[in-house]
Short mmCIF file of C-alpha atoms and ligand atoms in Angstrom, two decimals:
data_model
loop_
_atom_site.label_atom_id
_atom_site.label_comp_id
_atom_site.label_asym_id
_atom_site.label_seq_id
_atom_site.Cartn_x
_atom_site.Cartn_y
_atom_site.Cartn_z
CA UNK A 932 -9.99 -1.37 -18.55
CA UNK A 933 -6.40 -1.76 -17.91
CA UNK A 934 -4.33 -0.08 -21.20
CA UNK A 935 -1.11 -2.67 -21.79
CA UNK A 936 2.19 -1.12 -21.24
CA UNK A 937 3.99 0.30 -24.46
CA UNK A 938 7.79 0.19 -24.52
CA UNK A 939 9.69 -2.55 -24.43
CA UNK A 940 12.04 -0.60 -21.30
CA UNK A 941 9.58 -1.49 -18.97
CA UNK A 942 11.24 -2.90 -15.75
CA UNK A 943 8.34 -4.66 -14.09
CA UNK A 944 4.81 -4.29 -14.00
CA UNK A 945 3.19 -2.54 -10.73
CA UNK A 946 0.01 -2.19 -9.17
CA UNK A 947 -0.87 0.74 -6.56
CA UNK A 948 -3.67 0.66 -4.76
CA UNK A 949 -4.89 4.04 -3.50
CA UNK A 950 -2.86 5.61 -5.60
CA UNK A 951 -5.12 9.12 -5.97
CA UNK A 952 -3.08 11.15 -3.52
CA UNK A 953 -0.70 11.07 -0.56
CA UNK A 954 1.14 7.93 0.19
CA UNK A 955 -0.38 6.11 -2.61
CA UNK A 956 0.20 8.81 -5.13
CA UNK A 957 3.76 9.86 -3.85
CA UNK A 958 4.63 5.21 -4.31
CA UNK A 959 3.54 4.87 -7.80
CA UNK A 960 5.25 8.30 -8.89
CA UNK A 961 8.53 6.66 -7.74
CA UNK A 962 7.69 3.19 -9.43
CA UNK A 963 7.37 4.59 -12.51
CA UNK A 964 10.53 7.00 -12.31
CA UNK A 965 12.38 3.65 -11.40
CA UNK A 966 11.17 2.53 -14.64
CA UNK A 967 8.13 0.38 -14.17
CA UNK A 968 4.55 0.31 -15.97
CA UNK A 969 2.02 1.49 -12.73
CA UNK A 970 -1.33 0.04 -12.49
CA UNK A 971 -3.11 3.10 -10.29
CA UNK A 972 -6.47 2.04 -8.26
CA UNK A 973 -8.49 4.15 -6.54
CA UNK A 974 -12.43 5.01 -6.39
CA UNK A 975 -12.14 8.23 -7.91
CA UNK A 976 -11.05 8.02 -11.84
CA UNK A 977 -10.87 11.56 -11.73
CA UNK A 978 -7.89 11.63 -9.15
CA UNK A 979 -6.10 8.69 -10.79
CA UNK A 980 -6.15 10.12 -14.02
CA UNK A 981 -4.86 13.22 -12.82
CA UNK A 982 -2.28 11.10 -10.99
CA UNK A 983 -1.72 9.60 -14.60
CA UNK A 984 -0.94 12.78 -16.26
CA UNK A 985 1.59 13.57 -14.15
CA UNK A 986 3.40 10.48 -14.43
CA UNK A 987 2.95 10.56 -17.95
CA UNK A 988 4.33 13.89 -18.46
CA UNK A 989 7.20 12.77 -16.54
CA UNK A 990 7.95 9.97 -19.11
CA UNK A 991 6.17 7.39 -16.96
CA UNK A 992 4.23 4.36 -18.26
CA UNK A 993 0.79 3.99 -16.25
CA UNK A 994 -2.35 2.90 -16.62
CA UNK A 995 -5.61 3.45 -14.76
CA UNK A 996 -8.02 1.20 -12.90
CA UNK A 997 -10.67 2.82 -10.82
CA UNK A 998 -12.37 0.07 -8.10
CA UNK A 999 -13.69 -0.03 -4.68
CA UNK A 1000 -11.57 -2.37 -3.00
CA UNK A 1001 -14.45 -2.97 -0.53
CA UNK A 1002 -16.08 -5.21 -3.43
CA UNK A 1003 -15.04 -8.46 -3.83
CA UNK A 1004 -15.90 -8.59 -7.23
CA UNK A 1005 -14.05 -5.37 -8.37
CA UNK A 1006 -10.95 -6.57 -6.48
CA UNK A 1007 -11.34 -9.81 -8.65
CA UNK A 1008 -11.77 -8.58 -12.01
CA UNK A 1009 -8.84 -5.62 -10.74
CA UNK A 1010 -6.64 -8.29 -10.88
CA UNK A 1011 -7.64 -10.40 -13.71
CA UNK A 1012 -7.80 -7.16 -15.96
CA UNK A 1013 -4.31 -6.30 -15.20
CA UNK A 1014 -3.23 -9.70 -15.88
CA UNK A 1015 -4.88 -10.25 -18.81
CA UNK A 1016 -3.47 -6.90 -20.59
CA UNK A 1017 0.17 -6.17 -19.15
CA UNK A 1018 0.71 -10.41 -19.35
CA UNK A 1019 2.00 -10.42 -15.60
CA UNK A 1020 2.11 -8.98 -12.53
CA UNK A 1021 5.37 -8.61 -10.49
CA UNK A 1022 4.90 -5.97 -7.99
CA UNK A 1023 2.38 -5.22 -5.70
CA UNK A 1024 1.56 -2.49 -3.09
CA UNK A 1025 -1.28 -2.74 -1.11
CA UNK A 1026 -1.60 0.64 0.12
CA UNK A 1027 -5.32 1.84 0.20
CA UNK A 1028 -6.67 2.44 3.40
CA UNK A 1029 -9.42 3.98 5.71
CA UNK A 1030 -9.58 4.94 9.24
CA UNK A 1031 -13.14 5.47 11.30
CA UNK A 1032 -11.97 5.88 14.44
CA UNK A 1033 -13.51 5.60 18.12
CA UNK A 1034 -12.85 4.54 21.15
CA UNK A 1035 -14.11 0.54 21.85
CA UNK A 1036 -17.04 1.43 23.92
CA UNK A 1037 -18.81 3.07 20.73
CA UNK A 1038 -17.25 1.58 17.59
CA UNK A 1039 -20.14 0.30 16.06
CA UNK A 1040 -19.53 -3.67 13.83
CA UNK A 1041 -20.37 -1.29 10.74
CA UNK A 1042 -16.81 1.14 11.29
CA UNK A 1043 -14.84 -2.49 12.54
CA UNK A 1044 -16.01 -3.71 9.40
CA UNK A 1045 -15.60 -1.09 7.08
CA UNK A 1046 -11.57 -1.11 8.27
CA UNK A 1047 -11.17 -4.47 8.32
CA UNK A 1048 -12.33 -5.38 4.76
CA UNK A 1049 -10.93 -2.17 2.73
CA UNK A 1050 -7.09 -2.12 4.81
CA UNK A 1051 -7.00 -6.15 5.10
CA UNK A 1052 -9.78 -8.39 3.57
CA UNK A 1053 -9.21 -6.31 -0.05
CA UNK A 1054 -4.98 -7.08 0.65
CA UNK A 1055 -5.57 -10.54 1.48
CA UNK A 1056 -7.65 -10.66 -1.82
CA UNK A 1057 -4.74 -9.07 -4.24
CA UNK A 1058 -1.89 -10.85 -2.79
CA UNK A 1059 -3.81 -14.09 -2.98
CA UNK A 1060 -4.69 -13.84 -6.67
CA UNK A 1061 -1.09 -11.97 -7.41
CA UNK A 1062 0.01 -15.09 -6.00
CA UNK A 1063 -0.11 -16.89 -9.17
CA UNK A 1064 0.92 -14.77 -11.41
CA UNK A 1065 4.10 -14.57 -9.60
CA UNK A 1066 4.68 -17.68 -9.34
CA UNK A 1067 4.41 -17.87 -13.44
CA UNK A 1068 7.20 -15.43 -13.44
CA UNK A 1069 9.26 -17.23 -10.29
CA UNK A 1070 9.58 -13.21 -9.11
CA UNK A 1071 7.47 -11.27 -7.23
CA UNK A 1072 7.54 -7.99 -4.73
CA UNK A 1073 4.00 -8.05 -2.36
CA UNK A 1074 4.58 -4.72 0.13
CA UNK A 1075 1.60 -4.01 1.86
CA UNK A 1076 1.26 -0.54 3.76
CA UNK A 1077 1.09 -0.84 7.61
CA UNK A 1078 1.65 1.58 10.19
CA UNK A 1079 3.29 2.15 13.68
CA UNK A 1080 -0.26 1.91 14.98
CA UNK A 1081 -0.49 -1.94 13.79
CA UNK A 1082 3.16 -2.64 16.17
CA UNK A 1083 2.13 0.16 18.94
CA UNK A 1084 -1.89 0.17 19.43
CA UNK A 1085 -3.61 3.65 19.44
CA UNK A 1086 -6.42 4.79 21.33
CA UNK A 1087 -9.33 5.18 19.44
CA UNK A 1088 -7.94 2.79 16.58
CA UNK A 1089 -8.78 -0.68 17.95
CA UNK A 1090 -9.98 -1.47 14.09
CA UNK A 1091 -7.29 -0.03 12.23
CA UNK A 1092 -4.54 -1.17 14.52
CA UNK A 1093 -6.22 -4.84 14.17
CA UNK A 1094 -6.40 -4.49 10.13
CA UNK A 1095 -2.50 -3.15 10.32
CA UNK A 1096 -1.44 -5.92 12.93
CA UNK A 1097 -3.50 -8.11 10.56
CA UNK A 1098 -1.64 -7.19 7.59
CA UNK A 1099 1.96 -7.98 9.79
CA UNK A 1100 0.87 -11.51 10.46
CA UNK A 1101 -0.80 -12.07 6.90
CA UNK A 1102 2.55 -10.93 5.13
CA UNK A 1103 5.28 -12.59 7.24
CA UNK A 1104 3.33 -15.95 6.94
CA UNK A 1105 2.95 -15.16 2.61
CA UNK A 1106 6.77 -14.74 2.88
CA UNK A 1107 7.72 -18.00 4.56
CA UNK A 1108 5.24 -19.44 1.88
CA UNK A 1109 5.98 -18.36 -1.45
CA UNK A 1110 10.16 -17.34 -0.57
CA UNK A 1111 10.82 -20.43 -2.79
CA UNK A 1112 9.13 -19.24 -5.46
CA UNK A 1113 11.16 -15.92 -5.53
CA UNK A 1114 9.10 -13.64 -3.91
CA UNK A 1115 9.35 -11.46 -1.28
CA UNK A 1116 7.00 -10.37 0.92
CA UNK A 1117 6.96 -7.36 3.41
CA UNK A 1118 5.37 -4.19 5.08
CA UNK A 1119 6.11 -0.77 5.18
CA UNK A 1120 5.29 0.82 8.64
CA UNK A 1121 4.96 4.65 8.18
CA UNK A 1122 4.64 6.68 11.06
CA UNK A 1123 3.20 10.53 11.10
CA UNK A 1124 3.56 11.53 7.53
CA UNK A 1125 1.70 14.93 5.93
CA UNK A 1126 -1.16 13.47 4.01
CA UNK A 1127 -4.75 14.13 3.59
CA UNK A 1128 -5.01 11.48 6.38
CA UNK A 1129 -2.95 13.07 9.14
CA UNK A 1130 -4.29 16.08 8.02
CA UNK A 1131 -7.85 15.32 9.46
CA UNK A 1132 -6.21 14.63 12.73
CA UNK A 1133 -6.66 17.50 15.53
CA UNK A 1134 -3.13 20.05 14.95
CA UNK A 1135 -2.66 19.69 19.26
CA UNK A 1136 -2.30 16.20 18.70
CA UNK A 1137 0.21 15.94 15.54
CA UNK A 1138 1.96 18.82 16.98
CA UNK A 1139 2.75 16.69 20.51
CA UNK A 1140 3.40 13.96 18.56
CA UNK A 1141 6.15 15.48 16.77
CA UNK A 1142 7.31 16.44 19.43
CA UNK A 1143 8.42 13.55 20.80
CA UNK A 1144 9.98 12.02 17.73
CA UNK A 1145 13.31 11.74 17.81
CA UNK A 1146 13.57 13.25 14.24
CA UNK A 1147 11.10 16.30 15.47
CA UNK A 1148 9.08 16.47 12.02
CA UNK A 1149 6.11 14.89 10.02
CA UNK A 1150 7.42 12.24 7.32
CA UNK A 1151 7.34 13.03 3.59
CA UNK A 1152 5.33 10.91 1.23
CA UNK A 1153 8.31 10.29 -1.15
CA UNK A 1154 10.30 9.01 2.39
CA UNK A 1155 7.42 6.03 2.13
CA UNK A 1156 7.91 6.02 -1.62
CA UNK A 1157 11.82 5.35 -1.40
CA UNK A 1158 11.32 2.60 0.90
CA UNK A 1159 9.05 0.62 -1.13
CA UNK A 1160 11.19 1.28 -4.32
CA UNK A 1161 14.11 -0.16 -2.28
CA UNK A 1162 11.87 -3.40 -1.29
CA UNK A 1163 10.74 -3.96 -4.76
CA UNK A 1164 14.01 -3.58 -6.53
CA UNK A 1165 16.67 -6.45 -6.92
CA UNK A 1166 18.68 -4.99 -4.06
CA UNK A 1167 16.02 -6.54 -1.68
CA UNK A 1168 16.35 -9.74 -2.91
CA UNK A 1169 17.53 -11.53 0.45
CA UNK A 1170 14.90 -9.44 2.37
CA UNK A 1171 11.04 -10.70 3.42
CA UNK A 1172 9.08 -10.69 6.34
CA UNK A 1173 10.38 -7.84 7.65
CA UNK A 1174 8.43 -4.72 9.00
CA UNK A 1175 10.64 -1.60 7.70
CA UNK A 1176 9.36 1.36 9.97
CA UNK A 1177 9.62 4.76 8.38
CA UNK A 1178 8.57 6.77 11.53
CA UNK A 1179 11.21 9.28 12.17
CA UNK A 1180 12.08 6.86 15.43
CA UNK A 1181 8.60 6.52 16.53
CA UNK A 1182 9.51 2.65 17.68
CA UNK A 1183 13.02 3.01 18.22
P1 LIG B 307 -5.18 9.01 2.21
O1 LIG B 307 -6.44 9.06 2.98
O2 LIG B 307 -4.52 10.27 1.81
O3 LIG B 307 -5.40 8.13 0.86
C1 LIG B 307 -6.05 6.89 0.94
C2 LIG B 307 -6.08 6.26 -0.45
O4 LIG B 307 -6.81 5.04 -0.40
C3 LIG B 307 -6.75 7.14 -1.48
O5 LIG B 307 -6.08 7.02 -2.72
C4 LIG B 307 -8.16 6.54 -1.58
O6 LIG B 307 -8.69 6.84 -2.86
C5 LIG B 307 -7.84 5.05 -1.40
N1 LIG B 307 -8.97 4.26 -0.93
C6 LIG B 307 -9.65 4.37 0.24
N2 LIG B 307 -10.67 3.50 0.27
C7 LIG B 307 -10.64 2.80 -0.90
C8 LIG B 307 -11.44 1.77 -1.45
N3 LIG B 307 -12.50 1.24 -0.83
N4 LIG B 307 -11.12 1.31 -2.69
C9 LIG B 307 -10.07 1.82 -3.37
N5 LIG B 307 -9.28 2.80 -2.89
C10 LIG B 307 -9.57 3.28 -1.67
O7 LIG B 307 -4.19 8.07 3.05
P2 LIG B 307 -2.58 8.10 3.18
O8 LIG B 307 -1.95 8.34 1.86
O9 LIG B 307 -2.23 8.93 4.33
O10 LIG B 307 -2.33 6.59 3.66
C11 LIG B 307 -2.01 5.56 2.75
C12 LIG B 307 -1.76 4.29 3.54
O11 LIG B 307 -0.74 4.53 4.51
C13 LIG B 307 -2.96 3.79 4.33
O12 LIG B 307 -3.00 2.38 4.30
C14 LIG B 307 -2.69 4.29 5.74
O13 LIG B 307 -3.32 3.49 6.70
C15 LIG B 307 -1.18 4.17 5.80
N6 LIG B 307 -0.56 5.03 6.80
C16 LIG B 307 -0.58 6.40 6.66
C17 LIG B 307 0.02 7.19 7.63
C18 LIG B 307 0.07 8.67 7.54
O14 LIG B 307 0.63 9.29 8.45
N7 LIG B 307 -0.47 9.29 6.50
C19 LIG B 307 0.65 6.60 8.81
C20 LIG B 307 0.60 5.16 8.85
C21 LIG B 307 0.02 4.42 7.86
P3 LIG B 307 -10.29 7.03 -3.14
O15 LIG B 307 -10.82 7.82 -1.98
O16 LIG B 307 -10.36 7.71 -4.45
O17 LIG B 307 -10.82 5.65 -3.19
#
């Protein structure tokens, strides 16, 4: 269960999905320093509470929500939990994802699927029923997590790079929808950046990669984390569906 926020200097209230390390972990750690309550979601409890702490030592209003984002009816009650105690919902950063990559010949419908429903189906679920509660408060921030890959295409990626095209699509067409209603809709497109996720990639690979970046290194976490603290702040008011890349010049 959601715990309601407790001071009355809350900014806004934010929900993080995979929010137990990297990208994730590095977002809602900057939401909160900019001073809003953080909803964390992730499978593991364990890793979001230790998340949690951290924030909380730091000052930090949060609050923890462990759910699979792959079932429907977790990703419902998710929402209608955090709405019920926090009273709103105003930002919301769909971040959680999965790769199970291979090339087309051998993907199986089981790793397609898997991709498509957690990294769009379960984003297409939040910002739906975040949606109204948004519109309650005529303000709202939806930033959902791309990548390069979903602009670019990637060998080996034909389901990920179809969730994170997905997810390009799905959020410029939420922006032209609900821009009336004061809120903004957008994607972050990180490129390489050191997580547990480019970690599992082979080092020959990253290393070439790198290599041809015109800023010659791996992203930071916290360089995601600024950019989504700039698109849900009031300075990105006049700004929705755009695709910020944060790739060191990958697409440039
Ligand atoms: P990690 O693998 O480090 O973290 C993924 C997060 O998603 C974890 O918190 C994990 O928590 C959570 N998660 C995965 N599946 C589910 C699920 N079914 N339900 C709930 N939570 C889930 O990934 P990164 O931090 O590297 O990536 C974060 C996002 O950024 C992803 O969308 C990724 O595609 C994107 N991205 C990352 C890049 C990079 O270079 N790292 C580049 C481009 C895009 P748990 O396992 O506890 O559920």
């Amino acid at each position: 269960m959601t715990a309601a926020p407790d001071s009355d200097q809350i900014q806004r209230i934010a929900l993080v999905t995979g929010a137990s390390r990297g990208l994730g972990k590095a977002i809602a750690t900057q939401l909160a320093a900019d001073g809003h309550h953080v909803v964390l979601v992730a499978r593991s409890a364990d890793a979001i509470e230790a998340v949690a702490a951290d924030i909380t030592s730091s000052g930090g209003s949060v609050a923890c929500h462990p759910c699979d984002l792959s079932d429907d009816a977790a990703v419902d009650a998710l929402l209608e939990g955090v709405v019920e105690s926090c009273g709103r919902l105003d930002i919301l950063v769909n971040n959680a994802g999965i790769t199970r990559d291979g090339l087309i010949l051998r993907m199986s419908d089981e790793d397609f699927d898997a991709v498509i429903t957690t990294n769009l189906r379960a984003a297409f679920r939040l910002c739906r029923a975040a949606a109204r509660p948004m519109m309650r408060g005529r303000w709202g921030r939806m930033i959902n997590i791309g990548s390069v890959v979903g602009v670019m295409g990637n060998p080996g990626q034909a389901n990920y790079a179809a969730a994170k095209a997905g997810l390009i699509g799905m959020t410029k067409s939420i922006g032209k929808e609900l821009g009336g209603k004061g809120i903004t809709a957008n994607v972050v497109a990180p490129g390489f950046i050191g997580t547990d996720m480019t970690d599992a990639l082979p080092e020959q690979l990253v290393k070439e990669a790198v290599a041809k970046l015109p800023l010659k290194r791996l992203g930071l976490p916290e360089e995601i984390a600024n950019a989504v603290s700039f698109l849900a702040s009031e300075k990105a008011a006049y700004i929705t569906g755009h695709v910020l890349a944060v790739d060191g010049g990958l697409l440039s």
